[in-house]
Every structure is written in C-alpha cells, then in structure tokens.
C-alpha cells in the first residue's frame, strides 16, 4: 500500500479488497516494520477512511475473517479493536479529553523554544525530521513511526506532550480524539501509569530496515510523565429512542456510512452534512486534512441522497435548525459523535443520537486495560460480525 486512497467509500472498499489477502500472517509478521513512503505493503493505510467510517470496523473485521478465519487474522482484528477500545475508554471518561484541551491550550499560549524547529524537521535527528516532514506533507505516519515520534518529542526534545498531540490532530488525515489523545498519554506513561514507551536507536534501525540509526541522539532512560490516577469509568448514557415521524439526518465527520444506520421508525426527509474539521485545534487544521474530511462528506452526502431519495447537502452548523424546519422535519437525528470536537460542536443542537451496536457492545468493556478488553474480542466478533447482517 503506497499511498492514502481517495476519500470515498468506493475507494476504501477497493483498498480493503486489495489488502484483504495480507490481513493474516503477513500482517502479523510485517506490521511493525516501516520501510518508508512508497514501500509499505504490510499495513492497510485505511485509518483515514475508518476514522470517518467511510468503511466501518465491521467491514474490516468481516473481510479479515472471510479471507483468513479468526485465528490467522487475530492480530489484524485486535488492531481494529484497539480503536474501539480507545473510543470506549474515553467515552466513559470525558474529563480526560477536557484535561487534554486544558494542557494543550496552556502549551499553545506559551509554546516552548524548539517547537517550531521540530515541526520544520530541523532538530538534527534525521528520523524525527523525516517523520515531521512526512506528517506535514502527507497527513499520515506508520504506527511505529508515531510511537517513535511521540517518544522523541516528549523525552528527547522535552516538548509538552499535549502540544505534540495537537500537532497530530491538526495534520493527520485520521485525526481522532480518542486514538490520538490516549496513544500520546500511553507513550508518555500516563495512560498505563508509570509505563512509558521509550524510543531506542537500535529498535528504530531494526524496524526501518536501517534507513535510520539515531545512535547517541536519543534520551533512552527518561522518567515517565505522571498526571495521577485515571478517573473511574462512568456509565455510558443510553442511545436515544427515535419516535416515528419526519426527521432530518445530520451527518458529521465521525460517521459517514448512513446506509448502515438503524434509524428506527424515523422517516428521513432531508440530510444535512456539517463540517467540524476546523475545530480540531484552536490553531486550525492543515489544508490536506480539511480537504480529506470535506471529500469524505461529499461522498457520504451523494450516497445518502441516493439511498434515502431526499435532498442532501452541506449546511453550516448555525443553519441546521432552520434547514430542518424548512424541510418539515419534526426532529434532528444523528449518528453518535463520540467524545471530541464534533460532539462538542453538536451538543447545543441537542440532536437524537443513534449508537451503532458495535459501539454499544464494545465501549462498556473498556473499563480496564486493553488486555482485559482483548478477552472479549472473540465474543464481540461472534456477536457483531459472524452472526449475520443484523449487527451494525
Ligand atoms: C501517538 C499516536 C497517535 C495516534 N493517533 C491516531 C489517530 O489520531 N487516529 C487513528 O486512527 N489512529 C491513531 N493512532 C493509531 C495508529 O497509529 C493508526 O491507526 C495506524 O497507524 C493506522 O494505520 P493503518 O490504517 O495502516 O492500520 P492497520 O495496521 O492496517 O490497521 C487497521 C485499522 O485498525 C485501526 N488501528 C490499527 N492500529 C491501531 C492503534 N494502535 N490504535 C487505534 N486504532 C488502530 C485503524 O483504524 C486501522 O486503519 C495513533 C498511534 C500513536 C502511537
């Protein structure tokens, strides 16, 4: 897989088909190696599409199982469930998102020296500088490179972790409040308290096939960061019941596969798409990430218009209520926006929120660490993927 597929469901499904033969043992053996731009074959590079749900987690796991069966595809399936785990963990602890925003705002108000040079790829650490440029030019980094980048940012360059997380949110095409915030916390040693991820020169040389060797340049014995114990998990609010009658379907960047939503008794009279990518950071979003989100929305609106046979178009957030009234919609329904900037933006509209079975079954199990969550994966897969098409 050499580059990110265009922002459409059709392109995502074509990539899924092309990558499915590699979701088994080849994935397990190759997923940690980053041979660099243009040479990657062992990871799907589908995260921007999954993040917007142009393809769903269920699409990915179903493809892996049908090609390889659940055992040979175990590693790939687990990685998809990492996403569901992170989403559930943050959904039950929204205060961690609030804490990130506070730390980010404080760092943005007084950015430390060295931060601009790091972003320009001028630290003198060749691997870090290459990843900084790749992030800004392409909007994507390999998972292992993200781990090394975050670790070097925090422990070698001694820059604030929340500023690094903000840089990722502004530039990544797959920018996701849960996966990003919690992965940065994990690298720092705050997520699994006291256990940090330390980037080592030998590991970087090995897993980049010798492209980089930062021997002598990295802080390899740092102390973890600490921000105290994680808050306890709160119960998830239940999804809303949608009464019979006319409704406006409100689409947003967290869920762009309206065809597979369970809309209950609602009669959709129009579809509106709101753009929220500019809210990822107080200092804006990179043009490439905005363009990907906008392309994904256009694709979803075209599919929604065909599927529901109603008008579907982009509408500014402040005009949504008037748009709903103009189409005679008695209420606004929307796929659940998980904790993050889109949920923050939609909250004042008080839409009825639909939650997929996938999220309702996975999220409450994110009470402890991933290893406890992992025990549930076979049963979750059975219920959500193998037991027919009813699960969404
Ligand atoms: C510091 C840091 C920040 C990150 N920020 C984000 C982010 O903002 N958005 C994001 O989607 N992922 C994030 N990740 C997770 C991971 O790096 C990407 O999801 C992964 O690189 C995507 O590549 P892929 O599509 O080729 O994945 P594949 O290996 O092909 O995996 C298939 C899918 O599983 C999911 N997935 C795989 N690995 C992970 C993981 N470790 N965590 C969560 N989901 C995973 C993704 O949806 C991915 O598309 C971050 C990781 C780190 C270490």
Short mmCIF file of C-alpha atoms and ligand atoms in Angstrom, two decimals:
data_model
loop_
_atom_site.label_atom_id
_atom_site.label_comp_id
_atom_site.label_asym_id
_atom_site.label_seq_id
_atom_site.Cartn_x
_atom_site.Cartn_y
_atom_site.Cartn_z
CA UNK A 1 0.00 0.00 0.00
CA UNK A 2 1.85 3.03 -1.13
CA UNK A 3 -0.43 5.98 -0.56
CA UNK A 4 -3.72 7.01 1.04
CA UNK A 5 -6.75 6.11 -1.10
CA UNK A 6 -9.11 8.97 -2.07
CA UNK A 7 -11.83 9.93 0.45
CA UNK A 8 -14.73 7.80 -0.78
CA UNK A 9 -16.38 4.57 0.28
CA UNK A 10 -15.75 3.08 -3.15
CA UNK A 11 -12.01 3.80 -2.90
CA UNK A 12 -11.92 2.45 0.66
CA UNK A 13 -13.65 -0.79 -0.37
CA UNK A 14 -11.23 -1.20 -3.28
CA UNK A 15 -8.31 -0.81 -0.84
CA UNK A 16 -9.96 -3.25 1.55
CA UNK A 17 -10.24 -5.83 -1.25
CA UNK A 18 -6.63 -5.30 -2.30
CA UNK A 19 -5.32 -5.56 1.26
CA UNK A 20 -7.52 -8.44 2.49
CA UNK A 21 -5.08 -11.16 1.30
CA UNK A 22 -2.45 -9.59 3.60
CA UNK A 23 -4.60 -9.39 6.76
CA UNK A 24 -3.45 -12.80 8.05
CA UNK A 25 0.04 -13.99 9.00
CA UNK A 26 1.68 -11.47 6.63
CA UNK A 27 0.19 -8.66 8.71
CA UNK A 28 1.37 -10.18 11.95
CA UNK A 29 4.91 -10.54 10.61
CA UNK A 30 5.17 -7.18 8.86
CA UNK A 31 3.02 -4.64 10.68
CA UNK A 32 5.79 -3.26 12.90
CA UNK A 33 8.20 -2.62 10.03
CA UNK A 34 8.18 0.77 8.38
CA UNK A 35 10.08 0.58 5.08
CA UNK A 36 9.14 4.20 4.36
CA UNK A 37 6.91 6.14 1.98
CA UNK A 38 6.12 4.28 -1.21
CA UNK A 39 7.32 0.92 0.12
CA UNK A 40 4.65 -0.05 2.66
CA UNK A 41 2.84 -3.31 1.95
CA UNK A 42 2.11 -4.72 5.38
CA UNK A 43 -0.41 -2.22 6.76
CA UNK A 44 -3.68 -1.14 5.12
CA UNK A 45 -3.29 2.67 5.36
CA UNK A 46 -7.08 2.74 5.77
CA UNK A 47 -7.17 4.66 9.05
CA UNK A 48 -8.43 7.94 7.49
CA UNK A 49 -11.39 6.04 5.99
CA UNK A 50 -12.10 4.08 9.18
CA UNK A 51 -11.88 7.22 11.26
CA UNK A 52 -14.66 8.81 9.15
CA UNK A 53 -16.46 5.48 8.90
CA UNK A 54 -16.36 5.53 5.12
CA UNK A 55 -15.69 1.89 5.90
CA UNK A 56 -16.76 0.53 9.27
CA UNK A 57 -14.81 -1.51 11.75
CA UNK A 58 -17.24 -4.31 10.91
CA UNK A 59 -16.28 -4.10 7.19
CA UNK A 60 -12.62 -4.58 8.15
CA UNK A 61 -13.12 -7.46 10.56
CA UNK A 62 -15.56 -9.22 8.22
CA UNK A 63 -13.03 -9.03 5.36
CA UNK A 64 -10.25 -10.39 7.58
CA UNK A 65 -12.37 -13.30 8.80
CA UNK A 66 -13.69 -14.25 5.39
CA UNK A 67 -10.16 -14.37 3.92
CA UNK A 68 -8.23 -15.91 6.79
CA UNK A 69 -10.58 -17.05 9.56
CA UNK A 70 -10.47 -15.57 13.08
CA UNK A 71 -7.23 -17.28 14.17
CA UNK A 72 -4.89 -16.35 11.33
CA UNK A 73 -6.35 -12.82 11.26
CA UNK A 74 -6.23 -12.44 15.05
CA UNK A 75 -3.58 -9.71 15.10
CA UNK A 76 -5.30 -7.57 12.46
CA UNK A 77 -8.66 -7.96 14.22
CA UNK A 78 -7.07 -6.94 17.53
CA UNK A 79 -5.66 -3.78 15.99
CA UNK A 80 -9.12 -2.80 14.72
CA UNK A 81 -10.46 -3.38 18.24
CA UNK A 82 -7.75 -1.12 19.68
CA UNK A 83 -9.68 1.65 18.02
CA UNK A 84 -12.97 0.53 19.65
CA UNK A 85 -11.21 0.16 23.00
CA UNK A 86 -9.79 3.69 22.89
CA UNK A 87 -13.17 5.11 21.84
CA UNK A 88 -14.94 3.36 24.72
CA UNK A 89 -12.28 4.28 27.27
CA UNK A 90 -12.59 7.99 26.50
CA UNK A 91 -16.37 7.89 26.14
CA UNK A 92 -16.62 6.74 29.75
CA UNK A 93 -14.03 9.28 30.95
CA UNK A 94 -14.74 12.52 29.07
CA UNK A 95 -12.82 14.50 31.68
CA UNK A 96 -9.58 13.15 30.13
CA UNK A 97 -10.50 14.98 26.90
CA UNK A 98 -11.15 18.16 28.94
CA UNK A 99 -7.78 17.77 30.65
CA UNK A 100 -6.04 17.36 27.30
CA UNK A 101 -7.68 20.53 25.98
CA UNK A 102 -6.59 22.47 29.06
CA UNK A 103 -2.98 21.20 28.76
CA UNK A 104 -2.95 21.95 25.02
CA UNK A 105 -4.32 25.48 25.49
CA UNK A 106 -1.70 26.21 28.15
CA UNK A 107 1.07 24.93 25.86
CA UNK A 108 -0.25 26.88 22.86
CA UNK A 109 -0.34 30.06 24.94
CA UNK A 110 3.40 29.76 25.68
CA UNK A 111 4.96 27.45 23.07
CA UNK A 112 8.44 26.41 24.21
CA UNK A 113 11.56 27.15 22.17
CA UNK A 114 12.43 24.33 19.81
CA UNK A 115 8.86 23.52 18.95
CA UNK A 116 8.87 25.37 15.61
CA UNK A 117 12.17 23.79 14.57
CA UNK A 118 10.78 20.36 15.45
CA UNK A 119 7.79 20.97 13.19
CA UNK A 120 10.01 22.14 10.35
CA UNK A 121 12.04 18.95 10.70
CA UNK A 122 15.17 20.79 11.81
CA UNK A 123 16.17 19.01 15.02
CA UNK A 124 19.21 17.27 13.53
CA UNK A 125 17.73 13.86 14.45
CA UNK A 126 17.30 12.53 10.91
CA UNK A 127 14.48 10.06 11.61
CA UNK A 128 12.43 12.58 13.58
CA UNK A 129 12.98 15.28 10.95
CA UNK A 130 11.87 12.90 8.18
CA UNK A 131 8.69 11.95 10.10
CA UNK A 132 7.88 15.61 10.84
CA UNK A 133 8.11 16.41 7.12
CA UNK A 134 6.16 13.29 6.14
CA UNK A 135 3.40 14.15 8.63
CA UNK A 136 3.06 17.66 7.27
CA UNK A 137 3.34 16.68 3.58
CA UNK A 138 1.14 13.57 3.58
CA UNK A 139 -1.04 13.69 6.73
CA UNK A 140 -0.13 10.14 7.72
CA UNK A 141 2.55 8.22 9.61
CA UNK A 142 3.08 4.50 10.19
CA UNK A 143 2.02 3.37 13.69
CA UNK A 144 5.58 2.58 14.78
CA UNK A 145 6.78 5.97 13.49
CA UNK A 146 4.01 7.66 15.52
CA UNK A 147 5.27 5.88 18.64
CA UNK A 148 8.90 6.88 17.98
CA UNK A 149 7.91 10.44 17.05
CA UNK A 150 5.82 10.94 20.21
CA UNK A 151 8.52 9.40 22.41
CA UNK A 152 11.31 11.56 20.96
CA UNK A 153 9.05 14.65 21.18
CA UNK A 154 8.37 14.05 24.88
CA UNK A 155 11.59 12.52 26.22
CA UNK A 156 14.42 13.70 23.95
CA UNK A 157 13.18 17.11 22.79
CA UNK A 158 11.35 17.61 26.11
CA UNK A 159 8.41 19.32 24.44
CA UNK A 160 4.92 19.28 26.05
CA UNK A 161 3.03 16.09 25.18
CA UNK A 162 -0.25 17.95 24.60
CA UNK A 163 1.41 20.21 22.03
CA UNK A 164 2.59 17.13 20.14
CA UNK A 165 -0.88 15.59 20.32
CA UNK A 166 -2.28 18.85 18.92
CA UNK A 167 0.21 18.79 16.03
CA UNK A 168 -1.02 15.28 15.17
CA UNK A 169 -4.68 16.34 15.35
CA UNK A 170 -4.03 19.26 13.01
CA UNK A 171 -2.19 17.24 10.38
CA UNK A 172 -3.33 13.61 10.47
CA UNK A 173 -6.00 12.63 7.94
CA UNK A 174 -7.14 10.09 10.54
CA UNK A 175 -7.08 12.57 13.47
CA UNK A 176 -9.20 11.03 16.20
CA UNK A 177 -9.78 12.42 19.69
CA UNK A 178 -9.60 9.05 21.43
CA UNK A 179 -6.90 7.17 19.46
CA UNK A 180 -4.63 10.20 19.39
CA UNK A 181 -5.02 11.59 22.92
CA UNK A 182 -4.83 8.19 24.58
CA UNK A 183 -1.90 6.99 22.44
CA UNK A 184 0.10 10.09 23.37
CA UNK A 185 -0.80 9.53 27.03
CA UNK A 186 0.28 5.90 26.65
CA UNK A 187 3.68 6.86 25.18
CA UNK A 188 4.17 9.42 27.98
CA UNK A 189 3.43 6.86 30.70
CA UNK A 190 0.20 8.47 31.89
CA UNK A 191 -2.29 6.02 30.36
CA UNK A 192 -0.80 2.85 31.84
CA UNK A 193 0.56 4.77 34.80
CA UNK A 194 4.34 4.54 35.16
CA UNK A 195 4.81 2.55 31.92
CA UNK A 196 6.15 4.78 29.17
CA UNK A 197 7.25 3.95 25.65
CA UNK A 198 10.91 4.79 25.14
CA UNK A 199 12.15 5.04 21.53
CA UNK A 200 15.52 3.29 21.20
CA UNK A 201 18.01 3.77 18.38
CA UNK A 202 18.50 0.02 17.95
CA UNK A 203 14.76 -0.56 17.60
CA UNK A 204 14.39 2.28 15.08
CA UNK A 205 17.30 0.95 12.98
CA UNK A 206 15.84 -2.56 13.02
CA UNK A 207 12.26 -1.67 12.14
CA UNK A 208 13.15 0.92 9.50
CA UNK A 209 15.38 -1.57 7.70
CA UNK A 210 18.44 0.53 8.51
CA UNK A 211 17.08 3.70 6.91
CA UNK A 212 17.73 5.48 10.20
CA UNK A 213 20.15 4.94 13.06
CA UNK A 214 19.94 7.70 15.69
CA UNK A 215 22.57 6.10 17.97
CA UNK A 216 23.73 8.54 20.65
CA UNK A 217 21.00 11.08 19.83
CA UNK A 218 18.09 9.84 21.95
CA UNK A 219 17.26 10.04 25.65
CA UNK A 220 16.90 6.34 26.32
CA UNK A 221 16.48 6.41 30.10
CA UNK A 222 13.81 9.01 30.88
CA UNK A 223 11.28 9.04 33.70
CA UNK A 224 7.61 8.67 32.71
CA UNK A 225 5.23 11.61 32.94
CA UNK A 226 2.51 11.40 35.56
CA UNK A 227 -0.84 13.13 35.92
CA UNK A 228 -2.30 11.00 38.67
CA UNK A 229 -4.69 8.07 38.58
CA UNK A 230 -7.15 7.78 35.71
CA UNK A 231 -10.70 8.78 36.58
CA UNK A 232 -13.08 5.86 37.16
CA UNK A 233 -15.27 4.80 34.24
CA UNK A 234 -18.71 6.41 34.28
CA UNK A 235 -21.71 4.54 32.89
CA UNK A 236 -22.42 5.23 29.22
CA UNK A 237 -25.52 7.28 28.56
CA UNK A 238 -28.09 5.18 26.68
CA UNK A 239 -28.70 5.89 22.98
CA UNK A 240 -31.80 7.99 22.27
CA UNK A 241 -35.10 6.44 21.19
CA UNK A 242 -36.24 7.83 17.87
CA UNK A 243 -40.01 8.22 17.68
CA UNK A 244 -41.98 7.71 14.50
CA UNK A 245 -42.20 10.70 12.19
CA UNK A 246 -40.22 13.05 9.98
CA UNK A 247 -36.57 13.67 10.77
CA UNK A 248 -33.54 15.46 9.44
CA UNK A 249 -30.48 13.18 9.33
CA UNK A 250 -27.44 15.16 10.43
CA UNK A 251 -24.13 13.76 9.19
CA UNK A 252 -20.75 14.65 10.64
CA UNK A 253 -17.17 13.52 10.17
CA UNK A 254 -17.30 10.77 12.83
CA UNK A 255 -19.75 8.55 10.92
CA UNK A 256 -20.18 8.78 7.17
CA UNK A 257 -21.89 5.49 6.36
CA UNK A 258 -25.57 6.48 6.77
CA UNK A 259 -26.76 3.48 4.74
CA UNK A 260 -25.99 1.12 7.63
CA UNK A 261 -27.53 3.19 10.46
CA UNK A 262 -30.52 1.81 12.31
CA UNK A 263 -32.92 4.75 12.07
CA UNK A 264 -35.80 3.04 13.86
CA UNK A 265 -39.17 4.47 12.88
CA UNK A 266 -37.79 7.79 11.63
CA UNK A 267 -38.83 8.97 8.17
CA UNK A 268 -35.86 10.88 6.75
CA UNK A 269 -36.99 13.99 4.86
CA UNK A 270 -33.58 15.59 4.26
CA UNK A 271 -29.91 15.05 5.04
CA UNK A 272 -27.51 17.78 6.19
CA UNK A 273 -23.74 17.47 6.49
CA UNK A 274 -21.83 19.68 8.94
CA UNK A 275 -18.10 20.31 8.70
CA UNK A 276 -16.28 20.30 12.01
CA UNK A 277 -12.67 19.60 10.98
CA UNK A 278 -11.67 23.22 11.63
CA UNK A 279 -12.47 22.63 15.31
CA UNK A 280 -9.76 20.02 15.79
CA UNK A 281 -7.46 22.64 17.23
CA UNK A 282 -7.72 26.29 18.25
CA UNK A 283 -4.96 26.99 15.70
CA UNK A 284 -6.85 25.33 12.84
CA UNK A 285 -6.45 22.25 10.72
CA UNK A 286 -3.99 21.56 7.90
CA UNK A 287 -5.42 22.03 4.38
CA UNK A 288 -4.85 18.38 3.44
CA UNK A 289 -6.74 17.08 6.48
CA UNK A 290 -9.59 19.52 5.87
CA UNK A 291 -9.77 18.51 2.19
CA UNK A 292 -9.92 14.81 3.10
CA UNK A 293 -12.77 15.41 5.58
CA UNK A 294 -14.64 17.54 3.04
CA UNK A 295 -14.22 14.92 0.31
CA UNK A 296 -15.47 12.23 2.67
CA UNK A 297 -18.54 14.34 3.49
CA UNK A 298 -19.33 14.98 -0.19
CA UNK A 299 -19.13 11.25 -0.84
CA UNK A 300 -21.46 10.48 2.09
CA UNK A 301 -23.99 13.13 1.04
CA UNK A 302 -24.12 11.73 -2.51
CA UNK A 303 -24.68 8.21 -1.15
CA UNK A 304 -27.29 9.47 1.33
CA UNK A 305 -29.23 11.33 -1.39
CA UNK A 306 -29.36 8.15 -3.49
CA UNK A 307 -30.17 5.88 -0.54
CA UNK A 308 -32.95 7.94 1.07
CA UNK A 309 -34.16 9.69 -2.09
CA UNK A 310 -34.16 13.10 -0.37
CA UNK A 311 -32.14 16.32 -0.69
CA UNK A 312 -28.72 16.05 0.93
CA UNK A 313 -26.26 18.89 1.21
CA UNK A 314 -23.73 20.65 3.37
CA UNK A 315 -25.21 23.10 5.87
CA UNK A 316 -23.46 25.44 8.30
CA UNK A 317 -23.91 24.41 11.92
CA UNK A 318 -25.81 27.59 12.81
CA UNK A 319 -28.29 26.99 9.95
CA UNK A 320 -29.18 23.38 10.83
CA UNK A 321 -32.33 24.16 12.84
CA UNK A 322 -33.71 26.37 10.05
CA UNK A 323 -32.81 23.75 7.42
CA UNK A 324 -34.70 21.10 9.42
CA UNK A 325 -37.75 23.36 9.75
CA UNK A 326 -37.69 24.25 6.05
CA UNK A 327 -37.94 20.53 5.21
CA UNK A 328 -40.72 19.91 7.72
CA UNK A 329 -38.54 17.73 9.94
CA UNK A 330 -40.02 17.24 13.41
CA UNK A 331 -36.62 16.35 14.87
CA UNK A 332 -32.91 16.02 14.15
CA UNK A 333 -31.28 12.59 14.36
CA UNK A 334 -27.57 11.97 14.09
CA UNK A 335 -25.12 9.10 14.40
CA UNK A 336 -23.43 9.21 17.81
CA UNK A 337 -20.47 11.60 17.85
CA UNK A 338 -18.02 10.19 20.41
CA UNK A 339 -16.18 12.45 22.86
CA UNK A 340 -14.21 15.02 20.86
CA UNK A 341 -14.57 18.26 18.96
CA UNK A 342 -17.55 17.13 16.85
CA UNK A 343 -19.58 16.10 19.92
CA UNK A 344 -18.64 19.45 21.50
CA UNK A 345 -19.86 21.31 18.39
CA UNK A 346 -23.16 19.39 18.06
CA UNK A 347 -24.15 19.48 21.75
CA UNK A 348 -26.11 22.78 21.60
CA UNK A 349 -28.38 21.36 18.86
CA UNK A 350 -29.45 18.51 21.18
CA UNK A 351 -30.00 16.02 18.34
CA UNK A 352 -31.30 12.50 18.99
CA UNK A 353 -28.19 10.34 18.97
CA UNK A 354 -28.14 6.89 17.34
CA UNK A 355 -25.50 4.47 18.53
CA UNK A 356 -24.34 1.52 16.50
CA UNK A 357 -24.44 -1.95 18.04
CA UNK A 358 -20.68 -2.04 17.50
CA UNK A 359 -20.15 0.85 19.88
CA UNK A 360 -22.85 -0.16 22.36
CA UNK A 361 -21.28 -3.60 22.77
CA UNK A 362 -17.60 -2.62 22.69
CA UNK A 363 -17.46 0.60 24.67
CA UNK A 364 -18.73 -0.61 28.07
CA UNK A 365 -15.98 -3.25 28.08
CA UNK A 366 -13.21 -0.62 28.09
CA UNK A 367 -13.22 -0.47 31.88
CA UNK A 368 -9.58 -1.51 32.45
CA UNK A 369 -6.56 -2.02 30.19
CA UNK A 370 -6.57 -3.40 26.64
CA UNK A 371 -5.51 -6.86 27.82
CA UNK A 372 -8.72 -7.21 29.82
CA UNK A 373 -10.72 -5.84 26.87
CA UNK A 374 -8.98 -8.27 24.50
CA UNK A 375 -10.58 -11.22 26.29
CA UNK A 376 -13.95 -10.07 24.95
CA UNK A 377 -12.87 -9.90 21.29
CA UNK A 378 -13.94 -13.44 20.28
CA UNK A 379 -17.43 -12.93 21.73
CA UNK A 380 -17.69 -9.44 20.27
CA UNK A 381 -16.64 -10.73 16.86
CA UNK A 382 -19.15 -13.54 17.09
CA UNK A 383 -21.99 -11.17 18.02
CA UNK A 384 -21.11 -8.28 15.71
CA UNK A 385 -19.65 -9.95 12.63
CA UNK A 386 -20.31 -13.68 12.38
CA UNK A 387 -23.97 -13.65 13.49
CA UNK A 388 -25.40 -12.30 10.27
CA UNK A 389 -26.05 -8.92 8.80
CA UNK A 390 -28.29 -7.60 11.57
CA UNK A 391 -25.43 -6.14 13.58
CA UNK A 392 -24.45 -2.64 12.59
C1 LIG B 1 0.98 8.74 19.14
C2 LIG B 1 -0.06 8.02 18.31
C3 LIG B 1 -1.15 8.75 17.80
C4 LIG B 1 -2.13 8.10 17.05
N1 LIG B 1 -3.18 8.85 16.56
C5 LIG B 1 -4.17 8.23 15.85
C6 LIG B 1 -5.27 8.97 15.35
O1 LIG B 1 -5.41 10.18 15.57
N2 LIG B 1 -6.20 8.30 14.61
C7 LIG B 1 -6.11 6.96 14.36
O2 LIG B 1 -7.00 6.40 13.68
N3 LIG B 1 -5.09 6.23 14.86
C8 LIG B 1 -4.11 6.82 15.57
N4 LIG B 1 -3.07 6.08 16.05
C9 LIG B 1 -3.10 4.61 15.90
C10 LIG B 1 -2.37 4.04 14.68
O3 LIG B 1 -1.10 4.59 14.55
C11 LIG B 1 -3.13 4.23 13.35
O4 LIG B 1 -4.49 3.89 13.50
C12 LIG B 1 -2.49 3.32 12.32
O5 LIG B 1 -1.16 3.73 12.07
C13 LIG B 1 -3.27 3.29 11.09
O6 LIG B 1 -2.59 2.64 10.05
P1 LIG B 1 -3.31 1.57 9.14
O7 LIG B 1 -4.62 2.09 8.68
O8 LIG B 1 -2.33 1.14 8.11
O9 LIG B 1 -3.57 0.42 10.19
P2 LIG B 1 -3.67 -1.15 10.06
O10 LIG B 1 -2.46 -1.72 10.73
O11 LIG B 1 -3.93 -1.58 8.67
O12 LIG B 1 -4.93 -1.47 10.99
C14 LIG B 1 -6.30 -1.45 10.53
C15 LIG B 1 -7.09 -0.41 11.28
O13 LIG B 1 -7.11 -0.68 12.68
C16 LIG B 1 -7.09 0.54 13.43
N5 LIG B 1 -5.84 0.58 14.22
C17 LIG B 1 -4.68 -0.06 13.94
N6 LIG B 1 -3.77 0.16 14.92
C18 LIG B 1 -4.38 0.96 15.82
C19 LIG B 1 -3.96 1.54 17.06
N7 LIG B 1 -2.74 1.33 17.58
N8 LIG B 1 -4.84 2.33 17.73
C20 LIG B 1 -6.08 2.55 17.25
N9 LIG B 1 -6.54 2.03 16.09
C21 LIG B 1 -5.69 1.24 15.39
C22 LIG B 1 -7.12 1.67 12.42
O14 LIG B 1 -8.45 2.08 12.23
C23 LIG B 1 -6.56 0.99 11.17
O15 LIG B 1 -6.96 1.62 9.97
C24 LIG B 1 -2.04 6.71 16.82
C25 LIG B 1 -0.96 5.98 17.34
C26 LIG B 1 0.01 6.64 18.06
C27 LIG B 1 1.16 5.83 18.60
#
